[in-house]
Amino acid sequence: MFLAASAAASWLVPALMFLLVIVVSLAGLRWIRSEHLEALRSVPLFRSLSKHQLMRILRAARAVEFQPNAEIIREGEAGKGLYTVTDGSAKVLVGGNRLATLGSGSYFGEMAVIDGGPRTATIVAA
């Protein structure tokens, strides 16, 4: 009888540890998703969308971090993506001249996505 109780307990601890890892992982993913959801909601372009619509966009998106002075998009190249600035800033250059600085909540790349034309500016991480 003692041996049976010991054998039953031997699988219980690993099972509880596995369950704990799953629960903590899901909670972490949920927290990350809510953080990204709020970042999207702060962008004026997406402000009027429902939570369901924002979640669909979020599933199609991915977070990318750029080092300072890294070129994000280049003027004249084909565009396939829309970018939102969630943290930091970026410089807008047209013909090599700096036109603006984009901050958190800004977005760029929408025109190439809408009309399929080339990028109209170079965007560099600041």
Tab-separated table of C-alpha atoms in Angstrom:
chain	number	residue	atom	x	y	z
A	1	MET	CA	0.000	0.000	0.000
A	2	PHE	CA	2.789	2.414	0.750
A	3	LEU	CA	4.382	1.628	-2.615
A	4	ALA	CA	1.129	2.385	-4.469
A	5	ALA	CA	0.713	5.756	-2.741
A	6	SER	CA	4.311	6.636	-3.514
A	7	ALA	CA	3.875	5.713	-7.187
A	8	ALA	CA	0.698	7.812	-7.415
A	9	ALA	CA	2.473	10.793	-5.877
A	10	SER	CA	5.455	10.447	-8.217
A	11	TRP	CA	3.426	11.535	-11.268
A	12	LEU	CA	1.472	14.219	-9.390
A	13	VAL	CA	4.363	16.657	-8.900
A	14	PRO	CA	5.504	16.658	-12.561
A	15	ALA	CA	1.877	16.982	-13.691
A	16	LEU	CA	1.334	19.976	-11.395
A	17	MET	CA	4.597	21.564	-12.585
A	18	PHE	CA	3.533	21.084	-16.210
A	19	LEU	CA	0.144	22.633	-15.492
A	20	LEU	CA	1.783	25.566	-13.718
A	21	VAL	CA	4.075	26.221	-16.706
A	22	ILE	CA	1.090	26.160	-19.080
A	23	VAL	CA	-0.957	28.564	-16.938
A	24	VAL	CA	1.931	31.008	-16.504
A	25	SER	CA	2.707	30.886	-20.250
A	26	LEU	CA	-0.907	31.589	-21.183
A	27	ALA	CA	-1.079	34.467	-18.705
A	28	GLY	CA	2.120	35.912	-20.200
A	29	LEU	CA	0.787	35.627	-23.742
A	30	ARG	CA	-2.457	37.270	-22.700
A	31	TRP	CA	-0.552	40.150	-21.080
A	32	ILE	CA	1.609	40.626	-24.194
A	33	ARG	CA	-1.466	40.519	-26.440
A	34	SER	CA	-3.267	43.124	-24.324
A	35	GLU	CA	-0.185	45.363	-24.395
A	36	HIS	CA	-0.018	45.172	-28.208
A	37	LEU	CA	-3.780	45.631	-28.438
A	38	GLU	CA	-3.560	48.891	-26.505
A	39	ALA	CA	-0.663	50.034	-28.699
A	40	LEU	CA	-2.799	49.437	-31.800
A	41	ARG	CA	-5.782	51.157	-30.217
A	42	SER	CA	-3.622	54.260	-29.587
A	43	VAL	CA	-2.967	54.661	-33.337
A	44	PRO	CA	-5.534	57.080	-34.802
A	45	LEU	CA	-5.952	54.897	-37.897
A	46	PHE	CA	-7.233	51.997	-35.738
A	47	ARG	CA	-8.998	53.921	-32.964
A	48	SER	CA	-12.551	53.293	-34.183
A	49	LEU	CA	-12.109	49.539	-34.689
A	50	SER	CA	-13.715	46.978	-32.408
A	51	LYS	CA	-11.669	44.675	-30.198
A	52	HIS	CA	-12.448	41.795	-32.574
A	53	GLN	CA	-11.159	43.787	-35.569
A	54	LEU	CA	-8.045	44.839	-33.668
A	55	MET	CA	-7.378	41.203	-32.724
A	56	ARG	CA	-7.549	40.214	-36.407
A	57	ILE	CA	-4.973	42.885	-37.241
A	58	LEU	CA	-2.823	41.814	-34.313
A	59	ARG	CA	-2.833	38.188	-35.499
A	60	ALA	CA	-1.538	39.340	-38.888
A	61	ALA	CA	1.111	41.621	-37.367
A	62	ARG	CA	4.427	41.034	-35.699
A	63	ALA	CA	6.538	43.211	-33.447
A	64	VAL	CA	9.848	44.339	-34.911
A	65	GLU	CA	12.549	46.317	-33.149
A	66	PHE	CA	15.034	48.434	-35.103
A	67	GLN	CA	18.396	49.725	-33.936
A	68	PRO	CA	19.045	53.495	-34.205
A	69	ASN	CA	19.829	54.594	-37.788
A	70	ALA	CA	18.499	51.343	-39.249
A	71	GLU	CA	16.609	51.871	-42.489
A	72	ILE	CA	13.071	50.547	-42.109
A	73	ILE	CA	11.766	51.311	-45.597
A	74	ARG	CA	13.434	52.903	-48.620
A	75	GLU	CA	11.981	55.513	-50.936
A	76	GLY	CA	11.128	54.072	-54.358
A	77	GLU	CA	10.995	50.415	-53.307
A	78	ALA	CA	7.855	48.302	-53.492
A	79	GLY	CA	5.865	48.354	-50.290
A	80	LYS	CA	4.148	45.432	-48.654
A	81	GLY	CA	3.596	46.492	-45.080
A	82	LEU	CA	2.160	49.144	-42.827
A	83	TYR	CA	4.153	50.080	-39.726
A	84	THR	CA	3.048	51.625	-36.450
A	85	VAL	CA	5.462	53.240	-34.017
A	86	THR	CA	4.735	51.850	-30.564
A	87	ASP	CA	7.940	52.979	-28.864
A	88	GLY	CA	10.744	55.316	-29.907
A	89	SER	CA	10.801	57.470	-33.025
A	90	ALA	CA	11.707	57.439	-36.703
A	91	LYS	CA	12.951	60.024	-39.215
A	92	VAL	CA	11.110	60.640	-42.499
A	93	LEU	CA	13.423	61.415	-45.427
A	94	VAL	CA	12.384	62.349	-48.966
A	95	GLY	CA	15.134	62.822	-51.512
A	96	GLY	CA	17.612	62.652	-48.650
A	97	ASN	CA	16.007	65.636	-46.863
A	98	ARG	CA	14.544	65.189	-43.421
A	99	LEU	CA	10.864	66.144	-43.443
A	100	ALA	CA	9.543	64.938	-40.120
A	101	THR	CA	10.027	62.811	-37.047
A	102	LEU	CA	7.432	60.189	-36.170
A	103	GLY	CA	6.736	59.246	-32.569
A	104	SER	CA	4.666	56.746	-30.654
A	105	GLY	CA	1.200	56.340	-32.179
A	106	SER	CA	2.382	57.333	-35.654
A	107	TYR	CA	2.146	55.049	-38.652
A	108	PHE	CA	3.706	54.893	-42.109
A	109	GLY	CA	3.655	52.714	-45.204
A	110	GLU	CA	-0.109	52.905	-45.666
A	111	MET	CA	-0.022	54.446	-49.151
A	112	ALA	CA	2.064	51.647	-50.685
A	113	VAL	CA	-0.292	49.122	-49.097
A	114	ILE	CA	-3.402	50.925	-50.388
A	115	ASP	CA	-2.297	51.746	-53.948
A	116	GLY	CA	0.481	49.178	-54.462
A	117	GLY	CA	2.875	51.902	-55.611
A	118	PRO	CA	6.460	52.470	-54.511
A	119	ARG	CA	7.404	53.897	-51.125
A	120	THR	CA	7.263	57.690	-51.146
A	121	ALA	CA	9.824	58.195	-48.361
A	122	THR	CA	12.698	56.562	-46.549
A	123	ILE	CA	12.042	55.885	-42.870
A	124	VAL	CA	14.998	55.499	-40.511
A	125	ALA	CA	14.839	54.478	-36.861
A	126	ALA	CA	15.913	57.323	-34.574
